[in-house]
PDB file of C-alpha atoms in Angstrom:
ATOM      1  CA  UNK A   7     -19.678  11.811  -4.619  1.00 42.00           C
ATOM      2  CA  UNK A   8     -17.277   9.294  -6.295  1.00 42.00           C
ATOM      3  CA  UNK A   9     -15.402  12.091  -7.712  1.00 48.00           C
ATOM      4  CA  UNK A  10     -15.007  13.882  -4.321  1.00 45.00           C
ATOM      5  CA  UNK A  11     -13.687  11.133  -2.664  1.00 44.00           C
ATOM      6  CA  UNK A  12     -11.307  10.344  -5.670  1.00 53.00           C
ATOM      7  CA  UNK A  13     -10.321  14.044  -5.232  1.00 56.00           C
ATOM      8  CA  UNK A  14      -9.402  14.033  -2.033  1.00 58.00           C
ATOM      9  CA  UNK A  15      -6.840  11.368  -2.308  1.00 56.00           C
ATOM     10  CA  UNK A  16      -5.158  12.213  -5.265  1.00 57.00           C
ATOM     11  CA  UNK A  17      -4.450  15.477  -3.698  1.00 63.00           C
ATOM     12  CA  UNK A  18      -3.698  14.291  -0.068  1.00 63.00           C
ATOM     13  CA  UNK A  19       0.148  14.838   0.515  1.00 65.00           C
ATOM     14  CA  UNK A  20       0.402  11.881   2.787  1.00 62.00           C
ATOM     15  CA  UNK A  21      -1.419   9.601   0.328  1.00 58.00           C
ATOM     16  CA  UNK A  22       0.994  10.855  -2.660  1.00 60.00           C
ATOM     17  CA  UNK A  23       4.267  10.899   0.127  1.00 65.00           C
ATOM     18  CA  UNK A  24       3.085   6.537   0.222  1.00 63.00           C
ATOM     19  CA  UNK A  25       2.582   5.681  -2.965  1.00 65.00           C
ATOM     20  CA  UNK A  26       5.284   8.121  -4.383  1.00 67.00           C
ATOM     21  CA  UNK A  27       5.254  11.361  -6.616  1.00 64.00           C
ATOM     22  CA  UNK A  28       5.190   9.696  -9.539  1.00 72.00           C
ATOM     23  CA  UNK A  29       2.769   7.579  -9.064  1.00 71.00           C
ATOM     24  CA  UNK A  30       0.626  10.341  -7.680  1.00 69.00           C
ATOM     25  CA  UNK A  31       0.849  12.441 -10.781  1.00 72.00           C
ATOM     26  CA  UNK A  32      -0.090   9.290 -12.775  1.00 73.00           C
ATOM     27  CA  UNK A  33      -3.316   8.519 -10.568  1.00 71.00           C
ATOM     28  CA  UNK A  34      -4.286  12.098 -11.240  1.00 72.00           C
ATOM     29  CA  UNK A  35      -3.462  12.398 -14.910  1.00 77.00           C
ATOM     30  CA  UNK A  36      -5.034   8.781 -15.417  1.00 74.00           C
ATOM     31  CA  UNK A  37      -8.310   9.921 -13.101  1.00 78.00           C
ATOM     32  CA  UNK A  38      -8.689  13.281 -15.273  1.00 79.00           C
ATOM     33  CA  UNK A  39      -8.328  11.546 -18.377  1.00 80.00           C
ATOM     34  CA  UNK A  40     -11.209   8.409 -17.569  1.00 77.00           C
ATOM     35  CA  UNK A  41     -13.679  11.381 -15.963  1.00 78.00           C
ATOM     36  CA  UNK A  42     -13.359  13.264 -18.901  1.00 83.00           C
ATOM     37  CA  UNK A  43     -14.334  10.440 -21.925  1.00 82.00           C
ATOM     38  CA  UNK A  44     -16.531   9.112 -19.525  1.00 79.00           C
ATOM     39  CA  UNK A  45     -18.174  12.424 -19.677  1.00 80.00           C
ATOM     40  CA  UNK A  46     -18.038  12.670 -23.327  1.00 80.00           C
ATOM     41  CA  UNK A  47     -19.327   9.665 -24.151  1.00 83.00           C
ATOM     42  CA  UNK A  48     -22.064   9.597 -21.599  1.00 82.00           C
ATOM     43  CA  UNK A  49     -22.972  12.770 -23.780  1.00 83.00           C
ATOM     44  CA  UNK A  50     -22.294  11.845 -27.442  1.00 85.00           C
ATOM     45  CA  UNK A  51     -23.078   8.137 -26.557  1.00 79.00           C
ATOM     46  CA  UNK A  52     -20.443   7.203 -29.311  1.00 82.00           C
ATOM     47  CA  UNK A  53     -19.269   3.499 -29.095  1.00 82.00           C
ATOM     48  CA  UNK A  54     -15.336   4.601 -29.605  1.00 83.00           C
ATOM     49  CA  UNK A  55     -15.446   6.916 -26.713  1.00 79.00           C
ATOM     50  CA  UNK A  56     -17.138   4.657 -24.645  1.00 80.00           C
ATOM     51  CA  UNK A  57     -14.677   1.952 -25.706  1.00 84.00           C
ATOM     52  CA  UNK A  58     -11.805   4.581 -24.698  1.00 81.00           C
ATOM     53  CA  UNK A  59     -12.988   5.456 -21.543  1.00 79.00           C
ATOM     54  CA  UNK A  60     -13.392   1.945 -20.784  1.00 85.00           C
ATOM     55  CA  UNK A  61      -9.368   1.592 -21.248  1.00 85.00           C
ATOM     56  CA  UNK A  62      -8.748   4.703 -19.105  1.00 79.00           C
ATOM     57  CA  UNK A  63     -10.810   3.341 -16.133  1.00 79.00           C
ATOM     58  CA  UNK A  64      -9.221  -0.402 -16.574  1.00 84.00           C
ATOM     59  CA  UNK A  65      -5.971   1.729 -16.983  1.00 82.00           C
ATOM     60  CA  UNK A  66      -6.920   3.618 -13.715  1.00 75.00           C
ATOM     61  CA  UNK A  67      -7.749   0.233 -12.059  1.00 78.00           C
ATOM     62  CA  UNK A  68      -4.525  -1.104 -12.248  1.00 82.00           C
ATOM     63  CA  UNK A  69      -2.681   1.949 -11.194  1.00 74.00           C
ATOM     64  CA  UNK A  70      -4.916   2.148  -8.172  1.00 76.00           C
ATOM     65  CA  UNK A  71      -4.210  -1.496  -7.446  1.00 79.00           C
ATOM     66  CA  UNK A  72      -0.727  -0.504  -7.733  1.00 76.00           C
ATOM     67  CA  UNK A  73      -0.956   1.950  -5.401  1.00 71.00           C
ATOM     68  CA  UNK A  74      -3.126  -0.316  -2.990  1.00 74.00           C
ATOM     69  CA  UNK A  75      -0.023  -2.607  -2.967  1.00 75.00           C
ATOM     70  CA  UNK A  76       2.566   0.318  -1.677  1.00 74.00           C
ATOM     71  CA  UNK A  77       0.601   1.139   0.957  1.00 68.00           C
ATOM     72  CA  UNK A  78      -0.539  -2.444   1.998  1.00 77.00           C
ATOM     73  CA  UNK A  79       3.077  -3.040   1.905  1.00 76.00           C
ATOM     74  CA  UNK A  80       3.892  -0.093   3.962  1.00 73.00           C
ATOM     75  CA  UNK A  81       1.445  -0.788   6.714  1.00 70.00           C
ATOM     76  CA  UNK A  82       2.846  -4.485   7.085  1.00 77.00           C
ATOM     77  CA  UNK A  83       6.096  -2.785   7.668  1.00 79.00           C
ATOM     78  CA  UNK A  84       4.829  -0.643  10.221  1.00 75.00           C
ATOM     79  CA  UNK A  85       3.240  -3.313  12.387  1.00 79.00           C
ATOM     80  CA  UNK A  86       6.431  -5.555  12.131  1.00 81.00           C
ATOM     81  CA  UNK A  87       8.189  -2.322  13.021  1.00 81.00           C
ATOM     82  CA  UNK A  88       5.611  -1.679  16.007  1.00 79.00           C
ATOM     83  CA  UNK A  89       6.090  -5.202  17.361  1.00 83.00           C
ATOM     84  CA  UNK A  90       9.917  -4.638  17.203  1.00 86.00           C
ATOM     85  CA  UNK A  91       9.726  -1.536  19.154  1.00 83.00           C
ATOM     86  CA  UNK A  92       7.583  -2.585  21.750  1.00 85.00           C
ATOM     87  CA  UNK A  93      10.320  -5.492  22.587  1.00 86.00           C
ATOM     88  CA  UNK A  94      13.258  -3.307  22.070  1.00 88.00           C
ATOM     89  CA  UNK A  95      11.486  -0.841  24.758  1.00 83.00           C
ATOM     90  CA  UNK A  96      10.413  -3.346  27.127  1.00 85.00           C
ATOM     91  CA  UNK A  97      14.405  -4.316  27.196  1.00 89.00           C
ATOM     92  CA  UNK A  98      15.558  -0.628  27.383  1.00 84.00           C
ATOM     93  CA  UNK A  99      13.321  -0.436  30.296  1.00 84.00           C
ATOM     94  CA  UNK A 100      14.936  -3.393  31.933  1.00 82.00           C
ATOM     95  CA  UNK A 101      17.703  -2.165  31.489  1.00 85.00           C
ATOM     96  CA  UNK A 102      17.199   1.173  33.143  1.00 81.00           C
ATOM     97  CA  UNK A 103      16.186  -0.760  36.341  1.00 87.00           C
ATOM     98  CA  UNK A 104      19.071  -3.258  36.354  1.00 81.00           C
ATOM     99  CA  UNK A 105      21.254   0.099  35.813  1.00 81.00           C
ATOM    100  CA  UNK A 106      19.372   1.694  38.900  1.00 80.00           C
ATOM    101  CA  UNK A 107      20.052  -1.113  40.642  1.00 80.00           C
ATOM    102  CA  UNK A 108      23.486  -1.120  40.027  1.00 82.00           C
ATOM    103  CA  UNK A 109      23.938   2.095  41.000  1.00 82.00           C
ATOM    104  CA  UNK A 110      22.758   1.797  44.132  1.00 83.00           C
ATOM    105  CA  UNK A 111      24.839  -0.803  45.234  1.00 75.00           C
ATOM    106  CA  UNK A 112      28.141   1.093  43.928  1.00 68.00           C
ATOM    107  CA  UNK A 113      26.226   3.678  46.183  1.00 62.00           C
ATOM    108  CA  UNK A 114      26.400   1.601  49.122  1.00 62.00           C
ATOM    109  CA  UNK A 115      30.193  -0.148  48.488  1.00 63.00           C
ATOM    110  CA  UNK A 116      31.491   2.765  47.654  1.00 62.00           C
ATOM    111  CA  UNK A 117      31.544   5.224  51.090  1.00 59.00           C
ATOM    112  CA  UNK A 118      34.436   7.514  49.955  1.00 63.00           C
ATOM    113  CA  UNK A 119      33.369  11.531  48.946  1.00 60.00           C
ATOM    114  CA  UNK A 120      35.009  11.195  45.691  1.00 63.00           C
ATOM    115  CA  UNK A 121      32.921   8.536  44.517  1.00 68.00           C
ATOM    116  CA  UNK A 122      29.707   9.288  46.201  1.00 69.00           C
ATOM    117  CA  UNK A 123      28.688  12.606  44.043  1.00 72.00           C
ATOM    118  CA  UNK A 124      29.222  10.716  41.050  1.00 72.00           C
ATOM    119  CA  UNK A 125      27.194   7.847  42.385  1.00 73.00           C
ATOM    120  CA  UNK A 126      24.292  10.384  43.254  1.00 77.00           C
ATOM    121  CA  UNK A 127      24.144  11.943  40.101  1.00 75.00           C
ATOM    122  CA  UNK A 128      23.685   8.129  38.316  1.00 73.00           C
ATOM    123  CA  UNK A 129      21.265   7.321  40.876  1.00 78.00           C
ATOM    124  CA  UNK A 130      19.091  10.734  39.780  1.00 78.00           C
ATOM    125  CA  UNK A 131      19.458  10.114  36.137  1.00 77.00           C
ATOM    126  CA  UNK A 132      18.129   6.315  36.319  1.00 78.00           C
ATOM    127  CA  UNK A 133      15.380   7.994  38.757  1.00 79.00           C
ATOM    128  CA  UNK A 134      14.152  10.561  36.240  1.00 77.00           C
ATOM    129  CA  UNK A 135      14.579   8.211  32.682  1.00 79.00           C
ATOM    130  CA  UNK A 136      12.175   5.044  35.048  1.00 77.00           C
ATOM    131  CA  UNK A 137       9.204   8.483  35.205  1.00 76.00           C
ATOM    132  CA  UNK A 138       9.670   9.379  31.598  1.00 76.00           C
ATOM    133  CA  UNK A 139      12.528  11.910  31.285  1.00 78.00           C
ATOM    134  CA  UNK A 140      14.535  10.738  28.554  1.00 72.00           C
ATOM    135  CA  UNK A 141      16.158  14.536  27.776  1.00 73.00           C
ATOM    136  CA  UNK A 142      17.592  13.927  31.306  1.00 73.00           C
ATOM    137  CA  UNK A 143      21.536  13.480  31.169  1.00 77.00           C
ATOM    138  CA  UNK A 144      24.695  12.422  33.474  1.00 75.00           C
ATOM    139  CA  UNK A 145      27.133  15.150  33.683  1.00 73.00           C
ATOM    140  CA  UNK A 146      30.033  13.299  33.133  1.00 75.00           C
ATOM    141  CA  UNK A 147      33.478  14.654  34.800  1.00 74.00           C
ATOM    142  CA  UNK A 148      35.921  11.648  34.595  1.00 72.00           C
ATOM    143  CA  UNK A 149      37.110   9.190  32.478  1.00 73.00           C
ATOM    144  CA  UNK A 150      36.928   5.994  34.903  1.00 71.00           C
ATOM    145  CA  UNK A 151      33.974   3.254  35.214  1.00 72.00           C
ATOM    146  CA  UNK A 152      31.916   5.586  36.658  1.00 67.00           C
ATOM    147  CA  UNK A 153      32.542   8.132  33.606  1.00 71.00           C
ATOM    148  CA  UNK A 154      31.845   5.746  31.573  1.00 74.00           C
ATOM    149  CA  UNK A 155      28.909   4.264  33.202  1.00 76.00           C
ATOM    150  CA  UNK A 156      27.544   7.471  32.864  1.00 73.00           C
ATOM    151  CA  UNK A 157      28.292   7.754  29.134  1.00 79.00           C
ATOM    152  CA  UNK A 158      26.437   4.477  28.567  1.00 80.00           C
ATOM    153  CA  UNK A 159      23.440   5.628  30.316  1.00 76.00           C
ATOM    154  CA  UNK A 160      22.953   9.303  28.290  1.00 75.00           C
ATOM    155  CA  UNK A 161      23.230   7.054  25.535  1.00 77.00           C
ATOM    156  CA  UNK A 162      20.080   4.689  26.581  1.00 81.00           C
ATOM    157  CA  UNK A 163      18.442   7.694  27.424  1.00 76.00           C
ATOM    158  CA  UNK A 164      19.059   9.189  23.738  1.00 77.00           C
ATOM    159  CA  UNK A 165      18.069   5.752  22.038  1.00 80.00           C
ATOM    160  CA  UNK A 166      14.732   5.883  24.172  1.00 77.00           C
ATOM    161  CA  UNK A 167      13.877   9.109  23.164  1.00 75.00           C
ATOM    162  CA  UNK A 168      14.591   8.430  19.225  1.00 81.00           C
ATOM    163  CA  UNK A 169      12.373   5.153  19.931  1.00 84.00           C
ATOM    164  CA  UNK A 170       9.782   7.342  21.318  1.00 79.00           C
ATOM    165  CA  UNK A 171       9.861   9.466  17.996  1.00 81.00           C
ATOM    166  CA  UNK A 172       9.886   6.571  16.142  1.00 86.00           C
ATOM    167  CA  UNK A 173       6.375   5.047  17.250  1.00 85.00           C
ATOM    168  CA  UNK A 174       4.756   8.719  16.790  1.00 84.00           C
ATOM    169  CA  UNK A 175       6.219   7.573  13.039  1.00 86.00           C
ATOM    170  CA  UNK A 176       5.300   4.523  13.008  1.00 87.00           C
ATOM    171  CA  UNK A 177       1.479   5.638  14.660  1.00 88.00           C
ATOM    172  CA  UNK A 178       1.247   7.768  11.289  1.00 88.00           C
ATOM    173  CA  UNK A 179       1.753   5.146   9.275  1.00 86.00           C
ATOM    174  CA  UNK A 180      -1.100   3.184  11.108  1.00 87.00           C
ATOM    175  CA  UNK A 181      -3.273   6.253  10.574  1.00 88.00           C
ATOM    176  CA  UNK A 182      -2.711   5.562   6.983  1.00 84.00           C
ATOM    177  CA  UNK A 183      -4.328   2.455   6.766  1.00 82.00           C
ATOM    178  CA  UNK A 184      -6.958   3.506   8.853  1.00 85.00           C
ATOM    179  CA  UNK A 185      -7.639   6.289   5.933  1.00 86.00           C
ATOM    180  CA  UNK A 186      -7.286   3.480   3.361  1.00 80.00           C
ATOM    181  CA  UNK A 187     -10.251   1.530   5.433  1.00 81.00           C
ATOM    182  CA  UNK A 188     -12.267   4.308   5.599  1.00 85.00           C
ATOM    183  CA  UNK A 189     -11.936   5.488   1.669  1.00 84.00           C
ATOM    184  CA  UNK A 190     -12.788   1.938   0.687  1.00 80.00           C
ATOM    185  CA  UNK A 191     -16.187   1.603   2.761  1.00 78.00           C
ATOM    186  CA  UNK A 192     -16.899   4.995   0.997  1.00 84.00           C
ATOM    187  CA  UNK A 193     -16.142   4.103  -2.300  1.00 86.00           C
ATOM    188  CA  UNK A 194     -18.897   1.227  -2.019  1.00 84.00           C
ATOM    189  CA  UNK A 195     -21.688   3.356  -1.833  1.00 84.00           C
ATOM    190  CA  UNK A 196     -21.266   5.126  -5.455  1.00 89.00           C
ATOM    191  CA  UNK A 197     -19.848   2.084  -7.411  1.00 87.00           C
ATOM    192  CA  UNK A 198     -23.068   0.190  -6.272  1.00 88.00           C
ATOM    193  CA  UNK A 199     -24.989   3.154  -7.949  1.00 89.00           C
ATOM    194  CA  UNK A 200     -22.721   2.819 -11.114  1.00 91.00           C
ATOM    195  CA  UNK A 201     -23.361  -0.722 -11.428  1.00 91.00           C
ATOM    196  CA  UNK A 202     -27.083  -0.521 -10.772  1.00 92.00           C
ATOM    197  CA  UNK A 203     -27.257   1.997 -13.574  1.00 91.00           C
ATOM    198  CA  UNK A 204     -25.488  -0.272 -15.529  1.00 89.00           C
ATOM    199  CA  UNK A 205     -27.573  -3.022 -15.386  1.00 90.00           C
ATOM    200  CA  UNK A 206     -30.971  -1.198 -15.206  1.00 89.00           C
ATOM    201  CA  UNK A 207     -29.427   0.159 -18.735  1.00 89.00           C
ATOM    202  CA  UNK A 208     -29.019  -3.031 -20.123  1.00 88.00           C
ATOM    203  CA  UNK A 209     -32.301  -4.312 -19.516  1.00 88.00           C
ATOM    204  CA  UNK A 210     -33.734  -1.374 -21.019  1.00 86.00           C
ATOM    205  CA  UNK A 211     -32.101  -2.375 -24.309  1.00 84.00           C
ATOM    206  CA  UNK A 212     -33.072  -4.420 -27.327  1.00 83.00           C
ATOM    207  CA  UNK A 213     -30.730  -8.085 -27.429  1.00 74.00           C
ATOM    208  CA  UNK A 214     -28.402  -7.130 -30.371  1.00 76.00           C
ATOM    209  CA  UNK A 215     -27.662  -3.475 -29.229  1.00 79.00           C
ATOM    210  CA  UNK A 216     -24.049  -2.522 -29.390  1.00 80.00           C
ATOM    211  CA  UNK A 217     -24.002  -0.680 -25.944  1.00 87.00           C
ATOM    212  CA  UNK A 218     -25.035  -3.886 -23.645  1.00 86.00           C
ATOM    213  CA  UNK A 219     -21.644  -4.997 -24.498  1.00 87.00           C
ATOM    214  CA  UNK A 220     -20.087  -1.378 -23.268  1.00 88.00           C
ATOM    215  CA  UNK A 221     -22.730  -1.636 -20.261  1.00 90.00           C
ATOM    216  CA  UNK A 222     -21.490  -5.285 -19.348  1.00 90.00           C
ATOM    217  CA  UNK A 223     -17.798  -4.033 -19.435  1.00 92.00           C
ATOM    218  CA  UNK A 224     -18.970  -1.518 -16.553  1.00 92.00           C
ATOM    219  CA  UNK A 225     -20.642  -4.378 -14.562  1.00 92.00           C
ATOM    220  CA  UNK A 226     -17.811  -6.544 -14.881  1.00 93.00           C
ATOM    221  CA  UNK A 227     -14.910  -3.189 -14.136  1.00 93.00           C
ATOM    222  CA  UNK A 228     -17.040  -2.964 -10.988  1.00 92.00           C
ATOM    223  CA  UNK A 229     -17.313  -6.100  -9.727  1.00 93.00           C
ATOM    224  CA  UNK A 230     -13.627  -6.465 -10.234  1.00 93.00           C
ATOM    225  CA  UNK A 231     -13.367  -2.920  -7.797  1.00 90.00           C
ATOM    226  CA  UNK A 232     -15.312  -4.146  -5.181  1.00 90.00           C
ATOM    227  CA  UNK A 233     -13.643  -7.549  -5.276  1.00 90.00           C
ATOM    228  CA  UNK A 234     -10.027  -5.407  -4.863  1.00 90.00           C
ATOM    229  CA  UNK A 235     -12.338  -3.226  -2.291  1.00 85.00           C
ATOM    230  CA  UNK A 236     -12.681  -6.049   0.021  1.00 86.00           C
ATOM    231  CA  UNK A 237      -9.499  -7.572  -0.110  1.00 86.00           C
ATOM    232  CA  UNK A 238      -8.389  -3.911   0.712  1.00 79.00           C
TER     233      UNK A 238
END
């Protein structure tokens, strides 16, 4: 089951785009490399390839706690970034409705045709970005305040919209950690079985046997995971 799991993320491209391609490859070659002597000397039951794949798992725990750092560090950015965006927003809107506003009193001051069309087109373009339609846009025909009242609001509507793409970005990210929850809690479940083996295995043998030593290091490795498993 362990190996499943373990699987899976190695080979998930979001997981790899986090912690980077590099480090990706190395979690794979490293996991390959521990299941195999692991295998081996489960079957041989020789003390140097049990002392080898002992190395390769400590070698795999510290890549994986490198790895658990990225993305730890990645998902604090994302909730600062979340925060951020939800003030930034909350002033866009604000915005939008002092612009409205604003536009409806030029509406009322300013009674002559050549202003009013210009005035009515601002007016509909505040109207449609306050229900959502940020694609919306003032066509803009002169070059005076108006014109460039205009300009200014096309551009609020643009940095809206990109802020709207952003938080789909930045709700990724969160869906991220929420994998990285959910593979821990999994992972529990098979390292209490490798542990448990562990110890039933060194109760089993005599005081001075060579492989309670090789049996304590797994104990130990997997207390150490589950302590990095809760702080994760």
């Amino acid at each position: 089951e362990l190996s499943v799991y373990s699987d899976a993320l190695i080979n998930d491209p979001l997981f790899a785009e986090r912690i980077g391609a590099t480090a990706a490859r190395a979690l794979q070659e490293q996991t390959t490399r521990a299941r195999s002597l692991a295998r081996e000397w489960f079957e041989t039951g020789r003390l140097g390839v049990g002392v080898r794949a002992g190395d390769a798992h400590f070698a795999l725990h510290e890549i994986i706690e490198r790895a658990e750092a990225k993305v730890i560090a990645d998902a604090s950015k994302s909730l600062v970034f979340g925060e951020e965006l939800q003030r930034t927003h909350r002033i866009v809107l604000v915005a939008g409705i002092v612009a409205a506003l604003l536009m409806i009193f030029l509406g009322v001051l300013l009674v002559r045709r050549w202003i009013t069309r210009p005035v009515e087109g601002l007016r509909a373009a505040a109207e449609q970005i306050a229900r959502g339609n940020y694609a919306h846009r003032v066509a803009v025909t002169t070059s005076d305040e108006l014109g460039q009242l205009g300009t200014e609001v096309n551009q609020m509507a643009a940095l809206v919209a990109q802020m709207q793409a952003d938080a789909v970005e930045n709700a990724r990210l969160v869906s991220t950690g929420e994998m990285v929850r959910r593979l821990a809690h999994n992972i529990r479940n098979p390292l209490s079985g490798i542990r448990g083996l562990a110890e039933l295995t060194i109760k089993r043998l005599p005081g001075n046997d060579a492989v309670r030593e090789d049996q304590t290091q797994i104990v130990q490795t997997v207390d150490r995971f589950n302590m990095w498993l809760r702080d994760l």
